mmCIF file of C-alpha atoms in Angstrom:
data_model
loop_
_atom_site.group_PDB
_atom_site.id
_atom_site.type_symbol
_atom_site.label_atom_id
_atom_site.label_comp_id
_atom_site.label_asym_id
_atom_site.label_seq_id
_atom_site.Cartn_x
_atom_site.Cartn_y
_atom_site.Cartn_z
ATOM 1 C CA UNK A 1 5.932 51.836 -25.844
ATOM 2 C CA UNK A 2 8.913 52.945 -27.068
ATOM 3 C CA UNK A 3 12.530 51.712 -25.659
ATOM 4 C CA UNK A 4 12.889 54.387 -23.319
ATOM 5 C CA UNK A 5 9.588 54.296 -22.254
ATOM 6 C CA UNK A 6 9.336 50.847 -21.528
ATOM 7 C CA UNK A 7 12.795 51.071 -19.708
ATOM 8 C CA UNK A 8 11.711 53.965 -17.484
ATOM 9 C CA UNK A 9 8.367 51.805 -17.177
ATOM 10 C CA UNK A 10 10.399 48.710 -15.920
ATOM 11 C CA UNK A 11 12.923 50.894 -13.814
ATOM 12 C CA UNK A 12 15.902 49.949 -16.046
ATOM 13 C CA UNK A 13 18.159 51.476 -18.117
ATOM 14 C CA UNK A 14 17.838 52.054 -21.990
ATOM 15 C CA UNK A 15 20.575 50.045 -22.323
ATOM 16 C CA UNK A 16 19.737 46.952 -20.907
ATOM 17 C CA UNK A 17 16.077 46.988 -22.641
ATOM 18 C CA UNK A 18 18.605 47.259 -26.230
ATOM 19 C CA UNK A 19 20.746 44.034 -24.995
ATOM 20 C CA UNK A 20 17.424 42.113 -24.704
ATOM 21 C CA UNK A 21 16.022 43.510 -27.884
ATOM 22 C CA UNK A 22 20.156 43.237 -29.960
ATOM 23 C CA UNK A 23 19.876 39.557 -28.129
ATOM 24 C CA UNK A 24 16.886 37.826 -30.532
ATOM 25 C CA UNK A 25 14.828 35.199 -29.710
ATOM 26 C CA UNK A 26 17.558 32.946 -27.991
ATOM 27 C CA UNK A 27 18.546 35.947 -25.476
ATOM 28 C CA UNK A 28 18.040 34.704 -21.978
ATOM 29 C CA UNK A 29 17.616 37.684 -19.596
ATOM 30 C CA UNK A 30 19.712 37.281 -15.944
ATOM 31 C CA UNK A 31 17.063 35.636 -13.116
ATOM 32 C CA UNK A 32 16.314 39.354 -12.173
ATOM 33 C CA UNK A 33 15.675 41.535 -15.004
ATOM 34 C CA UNK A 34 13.247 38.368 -16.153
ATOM 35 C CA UNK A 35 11.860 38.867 -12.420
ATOM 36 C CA UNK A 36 11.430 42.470 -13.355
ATOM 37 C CA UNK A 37 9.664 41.122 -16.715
ATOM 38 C CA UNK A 38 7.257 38.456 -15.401
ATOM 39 C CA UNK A 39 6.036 40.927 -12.280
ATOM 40 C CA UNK A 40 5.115 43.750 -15.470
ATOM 41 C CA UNK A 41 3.434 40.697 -17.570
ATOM 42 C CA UNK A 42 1.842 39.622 -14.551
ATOM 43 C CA UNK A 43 0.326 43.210 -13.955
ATOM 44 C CA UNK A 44 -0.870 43.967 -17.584
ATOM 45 C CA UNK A 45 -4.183 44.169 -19.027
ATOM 46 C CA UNK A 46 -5.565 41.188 -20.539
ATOM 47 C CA UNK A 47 -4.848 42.811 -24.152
ATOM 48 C CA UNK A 48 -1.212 42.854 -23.500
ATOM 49 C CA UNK A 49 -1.299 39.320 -21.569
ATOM 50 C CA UNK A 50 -3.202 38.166 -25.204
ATOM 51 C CA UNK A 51 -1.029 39.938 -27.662
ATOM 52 C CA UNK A 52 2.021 38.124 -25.413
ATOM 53 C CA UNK A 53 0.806 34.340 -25.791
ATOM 54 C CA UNK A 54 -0.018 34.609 -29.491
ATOM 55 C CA UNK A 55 3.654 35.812 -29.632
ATOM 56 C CA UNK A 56 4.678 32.564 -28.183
ATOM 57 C CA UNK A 57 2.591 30.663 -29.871
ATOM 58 C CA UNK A 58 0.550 29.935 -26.295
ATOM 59 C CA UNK A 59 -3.193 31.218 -26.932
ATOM 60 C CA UNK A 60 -5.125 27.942 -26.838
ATOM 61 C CA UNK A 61 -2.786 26.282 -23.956
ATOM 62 C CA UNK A 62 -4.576 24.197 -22.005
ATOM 63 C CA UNK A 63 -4.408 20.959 -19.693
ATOM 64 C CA UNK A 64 -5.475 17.992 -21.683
ATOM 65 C CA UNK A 65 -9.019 17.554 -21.992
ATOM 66 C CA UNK A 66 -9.673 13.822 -20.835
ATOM 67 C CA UNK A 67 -12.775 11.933 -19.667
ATOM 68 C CA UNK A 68 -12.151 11.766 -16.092
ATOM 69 C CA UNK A 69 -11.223 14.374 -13.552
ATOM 70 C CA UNK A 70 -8.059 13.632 -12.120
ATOM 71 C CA UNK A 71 -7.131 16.092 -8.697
ATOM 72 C CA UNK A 72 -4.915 16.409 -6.081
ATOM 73 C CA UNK A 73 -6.338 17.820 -2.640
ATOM 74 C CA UNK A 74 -3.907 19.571 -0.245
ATOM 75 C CA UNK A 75 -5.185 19.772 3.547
ATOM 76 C CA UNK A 76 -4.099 22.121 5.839
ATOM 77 C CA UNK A 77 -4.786 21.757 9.865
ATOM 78 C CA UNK A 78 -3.708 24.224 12.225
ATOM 79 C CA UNK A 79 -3.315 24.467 16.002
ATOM 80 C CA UNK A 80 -1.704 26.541 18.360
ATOM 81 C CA UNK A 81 0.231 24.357 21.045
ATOM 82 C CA UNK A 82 2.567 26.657 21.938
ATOM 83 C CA UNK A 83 6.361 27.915 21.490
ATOM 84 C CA UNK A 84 7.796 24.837 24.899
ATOM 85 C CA UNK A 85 4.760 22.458 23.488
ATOM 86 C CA UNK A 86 6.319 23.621 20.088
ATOM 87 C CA UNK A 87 10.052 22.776 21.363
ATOM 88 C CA UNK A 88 9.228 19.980 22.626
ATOM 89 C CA UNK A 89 7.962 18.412 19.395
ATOM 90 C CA UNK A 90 10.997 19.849 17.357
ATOM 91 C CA UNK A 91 13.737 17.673 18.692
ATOM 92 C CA UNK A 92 12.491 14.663 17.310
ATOM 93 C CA UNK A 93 11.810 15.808 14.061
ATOM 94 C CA UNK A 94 14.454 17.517 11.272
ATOM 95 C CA UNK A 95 13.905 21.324 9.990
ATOM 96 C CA UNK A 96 11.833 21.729 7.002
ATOM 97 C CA UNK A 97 14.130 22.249 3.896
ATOM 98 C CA UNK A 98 12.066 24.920 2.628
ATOM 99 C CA UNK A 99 12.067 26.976 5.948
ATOM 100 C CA UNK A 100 13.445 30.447 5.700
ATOM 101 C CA UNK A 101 12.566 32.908 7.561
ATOM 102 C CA UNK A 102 9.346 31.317 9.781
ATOM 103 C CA UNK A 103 11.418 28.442 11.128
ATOM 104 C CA UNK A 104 9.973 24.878 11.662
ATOM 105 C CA UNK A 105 10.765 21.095 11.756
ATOM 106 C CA UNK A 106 8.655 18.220 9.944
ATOM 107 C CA UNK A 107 8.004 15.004 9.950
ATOM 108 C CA UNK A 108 6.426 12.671 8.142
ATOM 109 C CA UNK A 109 2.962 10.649 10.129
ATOM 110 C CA UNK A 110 0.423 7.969 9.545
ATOM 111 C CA UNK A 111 -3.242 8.977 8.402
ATOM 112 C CA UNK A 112 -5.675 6.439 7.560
ATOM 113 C CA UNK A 113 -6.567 7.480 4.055
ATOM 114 C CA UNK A 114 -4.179 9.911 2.707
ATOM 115 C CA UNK A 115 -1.604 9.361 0.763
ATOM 116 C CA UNK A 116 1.098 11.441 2.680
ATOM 117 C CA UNK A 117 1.054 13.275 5.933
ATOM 118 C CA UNK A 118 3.270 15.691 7.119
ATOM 119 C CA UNK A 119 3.259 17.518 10.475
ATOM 120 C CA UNK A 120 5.175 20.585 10.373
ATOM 121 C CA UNK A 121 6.099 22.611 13.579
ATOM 122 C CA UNK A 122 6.913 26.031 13.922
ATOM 123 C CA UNK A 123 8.766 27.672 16.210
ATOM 124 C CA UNK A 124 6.465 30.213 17.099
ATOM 125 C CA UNK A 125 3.991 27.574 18.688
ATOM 126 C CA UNK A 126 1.929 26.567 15.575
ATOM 127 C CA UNK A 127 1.738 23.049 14.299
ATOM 128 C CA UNK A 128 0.156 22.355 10.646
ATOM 129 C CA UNK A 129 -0.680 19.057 9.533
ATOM 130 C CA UNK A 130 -0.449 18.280 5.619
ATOM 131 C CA UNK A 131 -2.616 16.083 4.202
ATOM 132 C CA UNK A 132 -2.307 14.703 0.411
ATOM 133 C CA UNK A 133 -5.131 12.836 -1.232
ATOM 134 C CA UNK A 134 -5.720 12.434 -4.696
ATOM 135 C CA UNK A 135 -8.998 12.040 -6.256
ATOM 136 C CA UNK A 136 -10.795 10.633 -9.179
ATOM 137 C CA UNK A 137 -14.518 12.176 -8.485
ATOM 138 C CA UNK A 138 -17.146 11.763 -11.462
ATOM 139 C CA UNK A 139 -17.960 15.311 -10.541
ATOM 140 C CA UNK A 140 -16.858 18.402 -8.823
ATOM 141 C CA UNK A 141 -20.027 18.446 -6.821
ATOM 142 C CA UNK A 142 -18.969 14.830 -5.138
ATOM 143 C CA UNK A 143 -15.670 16.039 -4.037
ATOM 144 C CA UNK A 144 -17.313 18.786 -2.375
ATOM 145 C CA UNK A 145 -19.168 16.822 -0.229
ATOM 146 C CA UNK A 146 -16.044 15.004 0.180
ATOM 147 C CA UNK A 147 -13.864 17.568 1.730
ATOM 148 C CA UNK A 148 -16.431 18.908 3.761
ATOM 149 C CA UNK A 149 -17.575 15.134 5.358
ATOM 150 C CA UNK A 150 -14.179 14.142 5.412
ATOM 151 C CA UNK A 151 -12.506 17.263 7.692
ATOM 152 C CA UNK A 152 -15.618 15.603 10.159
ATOM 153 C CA UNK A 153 -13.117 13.242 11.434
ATOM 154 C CA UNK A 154 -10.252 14.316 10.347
ATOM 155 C CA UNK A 155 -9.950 17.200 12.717
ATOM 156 C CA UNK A 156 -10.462 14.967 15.691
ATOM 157 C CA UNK A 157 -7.994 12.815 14.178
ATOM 158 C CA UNK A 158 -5.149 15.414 14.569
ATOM 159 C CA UNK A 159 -5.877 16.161 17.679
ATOM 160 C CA UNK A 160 -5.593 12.298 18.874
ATOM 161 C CA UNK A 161 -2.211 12.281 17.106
ATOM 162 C CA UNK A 162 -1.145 15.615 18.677
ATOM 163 C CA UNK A 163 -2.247 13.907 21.875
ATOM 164 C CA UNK A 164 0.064 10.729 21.206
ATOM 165 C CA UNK A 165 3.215 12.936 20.291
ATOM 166 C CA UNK A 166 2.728 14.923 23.638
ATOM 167 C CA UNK A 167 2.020 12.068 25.557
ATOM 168 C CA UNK A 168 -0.551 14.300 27.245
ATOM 169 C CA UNK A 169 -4.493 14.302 28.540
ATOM 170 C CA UNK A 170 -6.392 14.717 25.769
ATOM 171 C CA UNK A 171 -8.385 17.589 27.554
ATOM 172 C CA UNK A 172 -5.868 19.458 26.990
ATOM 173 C CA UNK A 173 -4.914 19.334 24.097
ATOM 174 C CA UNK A 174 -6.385 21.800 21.504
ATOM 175 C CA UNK A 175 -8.704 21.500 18.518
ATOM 176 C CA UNK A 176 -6.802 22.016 15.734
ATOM 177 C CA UNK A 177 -8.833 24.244 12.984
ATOM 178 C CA UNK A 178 -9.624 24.387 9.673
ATOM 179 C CA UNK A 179 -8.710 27.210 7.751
ATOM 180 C CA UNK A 180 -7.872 27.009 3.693
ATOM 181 C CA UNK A 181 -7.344 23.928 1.230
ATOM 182 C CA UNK A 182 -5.332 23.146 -1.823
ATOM 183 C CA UNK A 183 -6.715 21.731 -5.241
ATOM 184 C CA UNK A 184 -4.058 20.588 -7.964
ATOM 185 C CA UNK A 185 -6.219 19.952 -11.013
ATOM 186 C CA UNK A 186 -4.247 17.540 -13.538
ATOM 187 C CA UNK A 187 -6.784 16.733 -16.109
ATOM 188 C CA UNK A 188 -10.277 17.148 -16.573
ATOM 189 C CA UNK A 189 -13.388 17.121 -19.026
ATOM 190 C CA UNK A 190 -14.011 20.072 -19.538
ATOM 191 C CA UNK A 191 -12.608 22.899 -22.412
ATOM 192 C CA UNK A 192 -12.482 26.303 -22.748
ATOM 193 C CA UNK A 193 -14.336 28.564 -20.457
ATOM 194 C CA UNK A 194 -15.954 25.752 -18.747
ATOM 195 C CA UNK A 195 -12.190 24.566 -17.733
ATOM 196 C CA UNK A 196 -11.746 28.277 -16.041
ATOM 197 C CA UNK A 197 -15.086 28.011 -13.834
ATOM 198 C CA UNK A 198 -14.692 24.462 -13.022
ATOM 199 C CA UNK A 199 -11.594 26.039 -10.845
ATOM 200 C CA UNK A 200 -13.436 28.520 -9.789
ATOM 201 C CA UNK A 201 -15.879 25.926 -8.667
ATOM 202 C CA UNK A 202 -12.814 24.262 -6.973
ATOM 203 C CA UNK A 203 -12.134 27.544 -5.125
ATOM 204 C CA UNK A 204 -15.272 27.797 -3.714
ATOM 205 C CA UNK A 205 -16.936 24.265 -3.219
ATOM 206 C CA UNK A 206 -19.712 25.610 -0.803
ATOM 207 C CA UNK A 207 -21.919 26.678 -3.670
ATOM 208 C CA UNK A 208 -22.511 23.148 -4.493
ATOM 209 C CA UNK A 209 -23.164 21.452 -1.286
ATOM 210 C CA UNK A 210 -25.904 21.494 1.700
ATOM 211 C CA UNK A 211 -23.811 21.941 4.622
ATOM 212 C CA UNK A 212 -26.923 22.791 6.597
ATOM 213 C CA UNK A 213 -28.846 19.201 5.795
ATOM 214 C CA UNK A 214 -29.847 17.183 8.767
ATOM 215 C CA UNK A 215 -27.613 14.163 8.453
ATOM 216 C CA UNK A 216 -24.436 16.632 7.258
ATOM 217 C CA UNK A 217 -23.437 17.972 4.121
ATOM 218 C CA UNK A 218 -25.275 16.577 1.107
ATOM 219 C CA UNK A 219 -25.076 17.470 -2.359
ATOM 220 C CA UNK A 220 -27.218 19.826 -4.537
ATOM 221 C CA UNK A 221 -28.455 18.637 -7.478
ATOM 222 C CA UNK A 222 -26.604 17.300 -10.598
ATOM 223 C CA UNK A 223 -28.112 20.626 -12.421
ATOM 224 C CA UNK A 224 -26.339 23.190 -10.369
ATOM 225 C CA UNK A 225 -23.107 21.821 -10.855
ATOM 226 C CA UNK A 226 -23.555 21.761 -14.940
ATOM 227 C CA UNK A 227 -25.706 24.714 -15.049
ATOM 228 C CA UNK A 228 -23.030 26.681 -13.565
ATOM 229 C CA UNK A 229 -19.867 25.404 -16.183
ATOM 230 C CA UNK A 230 -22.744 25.626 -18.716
ATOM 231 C CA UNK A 231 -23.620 29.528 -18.046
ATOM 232 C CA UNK A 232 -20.151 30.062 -15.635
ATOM 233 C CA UNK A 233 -19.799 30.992 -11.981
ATOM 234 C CA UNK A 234 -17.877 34.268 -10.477
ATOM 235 C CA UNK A 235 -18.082 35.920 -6.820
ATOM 236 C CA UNK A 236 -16.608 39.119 -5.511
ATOM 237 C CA UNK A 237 -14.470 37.226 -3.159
ATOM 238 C CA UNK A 238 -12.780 34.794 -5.942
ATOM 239 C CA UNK A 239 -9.269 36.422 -6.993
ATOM 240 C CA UNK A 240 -7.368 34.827 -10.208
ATOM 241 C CA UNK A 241 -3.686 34.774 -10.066
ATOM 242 C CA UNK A 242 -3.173 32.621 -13.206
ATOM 243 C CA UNK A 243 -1.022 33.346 -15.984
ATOM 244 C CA UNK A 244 -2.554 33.255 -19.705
ATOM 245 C CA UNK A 245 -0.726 30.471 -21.250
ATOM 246 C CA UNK A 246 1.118 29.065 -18.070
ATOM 247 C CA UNK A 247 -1.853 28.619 -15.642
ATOM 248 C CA UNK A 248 -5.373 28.825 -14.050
ATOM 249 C CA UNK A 249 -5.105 29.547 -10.753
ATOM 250 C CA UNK A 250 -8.202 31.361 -8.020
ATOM 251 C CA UNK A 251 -7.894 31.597 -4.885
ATOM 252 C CA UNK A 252 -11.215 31.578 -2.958
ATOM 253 C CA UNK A 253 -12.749 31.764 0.723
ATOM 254 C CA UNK A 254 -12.448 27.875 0.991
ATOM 255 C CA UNK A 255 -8.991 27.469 -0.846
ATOM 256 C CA UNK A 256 -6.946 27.401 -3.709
ATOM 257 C CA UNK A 257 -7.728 26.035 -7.261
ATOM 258 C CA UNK A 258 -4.603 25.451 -9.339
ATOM 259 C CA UNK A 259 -4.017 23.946 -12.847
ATOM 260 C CA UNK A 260 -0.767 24.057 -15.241
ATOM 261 C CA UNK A 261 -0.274 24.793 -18.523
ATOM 262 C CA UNK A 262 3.031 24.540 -18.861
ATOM 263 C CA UNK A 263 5.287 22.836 -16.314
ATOM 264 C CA UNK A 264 8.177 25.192 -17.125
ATOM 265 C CA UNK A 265 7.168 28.119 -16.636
ATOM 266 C CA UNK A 266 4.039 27.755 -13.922
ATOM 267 C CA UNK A 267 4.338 27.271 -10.311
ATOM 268 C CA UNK A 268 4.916 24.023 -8.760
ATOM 269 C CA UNK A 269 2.904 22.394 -6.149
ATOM 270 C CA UNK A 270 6.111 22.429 -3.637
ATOM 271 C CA UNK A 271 5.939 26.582 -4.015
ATOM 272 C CA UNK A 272 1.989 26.430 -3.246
ATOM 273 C CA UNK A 273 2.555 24.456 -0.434
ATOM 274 C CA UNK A 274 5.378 26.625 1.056
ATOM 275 C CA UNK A 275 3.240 29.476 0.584
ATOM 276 C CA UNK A 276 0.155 27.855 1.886
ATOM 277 C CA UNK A 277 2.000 26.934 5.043
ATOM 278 C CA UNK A 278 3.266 30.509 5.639
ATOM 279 C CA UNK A 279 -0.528 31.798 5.923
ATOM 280 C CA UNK A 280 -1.952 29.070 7.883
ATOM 281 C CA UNK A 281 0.534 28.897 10.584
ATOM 282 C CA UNK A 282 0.696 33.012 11.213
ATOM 283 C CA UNK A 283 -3.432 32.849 10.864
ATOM 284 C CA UNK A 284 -3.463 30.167 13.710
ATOM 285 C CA UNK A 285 -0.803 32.092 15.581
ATOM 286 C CA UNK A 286 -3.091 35.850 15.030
ATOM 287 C CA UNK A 287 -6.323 33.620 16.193
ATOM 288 C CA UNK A 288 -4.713 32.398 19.176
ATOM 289 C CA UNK A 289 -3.883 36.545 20.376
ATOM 290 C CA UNK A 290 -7.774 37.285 18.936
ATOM 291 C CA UNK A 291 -8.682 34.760 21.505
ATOM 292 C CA UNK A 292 -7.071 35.586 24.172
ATOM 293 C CA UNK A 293 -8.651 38.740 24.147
ATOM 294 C CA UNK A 294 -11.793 37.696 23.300
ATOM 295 C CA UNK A 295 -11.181 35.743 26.721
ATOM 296 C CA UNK A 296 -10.564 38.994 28.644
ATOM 297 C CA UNK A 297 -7.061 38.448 29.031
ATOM 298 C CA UNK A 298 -4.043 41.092 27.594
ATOM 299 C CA UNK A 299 -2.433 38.939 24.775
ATOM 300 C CA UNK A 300 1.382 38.007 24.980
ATOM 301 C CA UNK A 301 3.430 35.865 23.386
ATOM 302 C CA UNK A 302 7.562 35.391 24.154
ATOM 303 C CA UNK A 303 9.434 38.299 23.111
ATOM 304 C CA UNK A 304 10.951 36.489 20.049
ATOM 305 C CA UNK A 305 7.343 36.339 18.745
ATOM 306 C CA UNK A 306 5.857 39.488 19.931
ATOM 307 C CA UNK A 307 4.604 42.610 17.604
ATOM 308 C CA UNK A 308 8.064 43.210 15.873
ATOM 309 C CA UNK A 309 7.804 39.147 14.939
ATOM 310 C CA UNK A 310 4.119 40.402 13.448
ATOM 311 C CA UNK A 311 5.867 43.482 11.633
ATOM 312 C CA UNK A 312 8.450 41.783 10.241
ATOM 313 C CA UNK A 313 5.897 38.610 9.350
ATOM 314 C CA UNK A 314 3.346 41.610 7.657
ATOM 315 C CA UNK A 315 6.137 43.670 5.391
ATOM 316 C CA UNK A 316 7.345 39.718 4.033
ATOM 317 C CA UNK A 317 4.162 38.884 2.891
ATOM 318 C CA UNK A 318 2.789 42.025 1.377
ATOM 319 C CA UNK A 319 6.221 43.682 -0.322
ATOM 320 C CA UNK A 320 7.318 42.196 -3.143
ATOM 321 C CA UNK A 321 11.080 40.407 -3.435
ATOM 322 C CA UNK A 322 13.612 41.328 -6.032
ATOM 323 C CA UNK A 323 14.220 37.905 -7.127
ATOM 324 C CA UNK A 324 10.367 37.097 -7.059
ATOM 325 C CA UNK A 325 8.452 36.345 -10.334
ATOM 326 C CA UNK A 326 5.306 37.860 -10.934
ATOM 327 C CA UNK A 327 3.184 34.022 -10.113
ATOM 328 C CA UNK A 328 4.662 33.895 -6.812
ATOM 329 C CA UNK A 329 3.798 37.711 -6.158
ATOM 330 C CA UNK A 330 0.261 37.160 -7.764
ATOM 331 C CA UNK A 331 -0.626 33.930 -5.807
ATOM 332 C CA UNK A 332 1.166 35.691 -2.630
ATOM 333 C CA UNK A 333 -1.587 38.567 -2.731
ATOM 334 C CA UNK A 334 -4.387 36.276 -4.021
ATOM 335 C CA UNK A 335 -3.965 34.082 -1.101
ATOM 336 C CA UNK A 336 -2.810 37.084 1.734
ATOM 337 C CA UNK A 337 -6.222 38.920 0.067
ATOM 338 C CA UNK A 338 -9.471 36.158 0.403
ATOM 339 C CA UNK A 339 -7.504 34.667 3.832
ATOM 340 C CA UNK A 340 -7.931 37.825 5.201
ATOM 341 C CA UNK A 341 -4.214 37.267 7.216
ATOM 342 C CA UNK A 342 -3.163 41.468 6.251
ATOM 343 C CA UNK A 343 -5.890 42.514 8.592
ATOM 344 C CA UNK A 344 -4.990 39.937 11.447
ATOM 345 C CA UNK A 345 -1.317 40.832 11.561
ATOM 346 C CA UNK A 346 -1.775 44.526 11.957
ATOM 347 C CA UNK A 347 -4.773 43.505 14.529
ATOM 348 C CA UNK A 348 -2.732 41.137 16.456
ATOM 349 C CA UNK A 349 1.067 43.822 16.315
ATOM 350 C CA UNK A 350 -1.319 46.412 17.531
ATOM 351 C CA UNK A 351 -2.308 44.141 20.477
ATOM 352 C CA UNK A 352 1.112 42.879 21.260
ATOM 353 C CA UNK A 353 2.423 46.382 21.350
ATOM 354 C CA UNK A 354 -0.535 47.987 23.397
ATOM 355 C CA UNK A 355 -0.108 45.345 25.963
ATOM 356 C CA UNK A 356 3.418 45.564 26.694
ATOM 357 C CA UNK A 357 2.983 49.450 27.418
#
């Protein structure tokens, strides 16, 4: 393009595309005209995104390729308790430091196995438990089986602990759910292409387990897993939001699949999280109004958290920010798109509003 094209193209003005340009290599652009720049990288064709990393010297960046897969998994359980059962639990525990605009408390609990548990409460009646647990599989296909035996007991788990912390029957007390995971790939065997559909693998773990086997989940055979990084893997539903050169990132109907290239410029695992805990808790909260109607009774919630709450919850998470960089607007819509939450907002406002008149 030329200069004034690519300024009317970005939405700024000649000028400020001839500072960067007059600036050289050592020109750092203010936090929102590189905003501007990573959100039009982001959106390019794969051409552009190519031409870009050779520039920097970034083509063949990739995590180390090691004989061991090394992997962080991020559990995420959600229940509706309500906004006084919701109250209740906040005054013993201190508000989240990265709450912004969906407010909630945390605090830090005992699980059996993982390595740290957090139980985050938000105001609007949802509580999320956080579950770290890093793993050293010799193969994708054995995590699988993993996460799906292991959310067996851990489900009933939370709802024993939400049980303690309400000091309350525990028929009454709800099931918390499962809804999407978190995978933070560190290192791993593979190279190349196989590297991209072992995280797509990640994203999508079903296609290598038996969840309909007699004695519970059990996994395929060894082929299937290294037949598919041999030949590669892709589904319809599986939407990238990696970066060429910074990251590989998909974000599937099981989860997310996330690996870094290069820890200054790719997301961090705290901005995942944050994000991760945004969906689940308004998913829980839009499942608890689908249920209530599918229980034949007109949905409301306080008046704080009723279809403007929705409105205001939809235009955050589908309009982009001005000081947002193109990552956090890609993983944003990868996430919003395969947890289907879009739909379930406007579903659940349209119920709020219909049954207040």
């Amino acid at each position: 393009m030329s200069l004034r094209d690519f300024a009317a193209y970005l939405g700024v003005s000649d000028r400020t595309v001839s500072n960067w340009e007059g600036g050289g290599s050592s020109y750092q652009p203010r936090a929102e005209s590189q905003a501007v720049l990573d959100t039009a990288l982001g959106r390019a064709p794969d051409d552009a995104k190519a031409r870009f990393a050779a520039a920097l010297g970034t083509k063949g960046s990739a995590p180390p390729v090691t004989g061991r897969i090394e992997v962080d998994s991020h559990k995420f359980l959600p229940v509706f308790i309500g906004v006084e059962r919701a109250g209740q639990l906040r005054t013993h525990m201190a508000p989240s430091a990265d709450a912004q605009w969906l407010e909630s408390s945390s605090a830090r609990v005992d699980h059996p196995e993982a390595q740290d548990c957090v139980l985050y409460v938000f105001a609007c009646g949802v509580a999320v438990f956080h579950l770290v647990q890093p793993h050293e599989p010799t193969a994708l296909t054995d995590l699988a089986v993993w996460r799906y035996r292991s959310y067996a007991s851990d489900l009933p788990w939370a709802r024993d602990k939400l049980r303690d912390l309400l000091d309350e029957d525990h028929t009454r007390v709800p099931n918390p759910e499962y809804v999407l995971s978190l995978y933070w790939l560190t290192s791993g065997p593979w190279a190349g292409d196989a590297h991209d559909t072992a995280l797509r693998l990640l994203s999508t773990p079903s296609v290598l387990v038996d969840r309909g086997a007699p004695g519970g989940p059990v996994p395929l055979d060894g082929a299937v897993e290294a037949s598919l990084l041999a030949t590669g893997f892709d589904h319809p539903d599986i939407v990238p939001f990696g970066v060429r050169g910074v990251s590989t990132a998909y974000a599937g109907w099981s989860g997310v699949a996330y690996a870094s290239h290069s820890r200054e410029r790719s997301l961090t695992i705290d901005e995942l999280i944050t994000c991760e805990l945004t969906v689940q808790a308004l998913w829980c909260f839009t499942r608890q109004i689908q249920q209530m109607i599918e229980d034949g009774q007109d949905p409301s919630m306080p008046e704080q958290y009723g279809w403007r709450f929705l409105r205001a919850a939809y235009s955050r998470l589908t309009t982009a920010r001005a000081q947002e960089t193109a990552q956090h607007v890609l993983m944003r819509e990868a996430i919003m798109k395969t947890s289907g939450l879009a739909e379930r907002l406007r579903a659940a406002q349209d119920a709020l509003r219909e049954s207040v008149g």
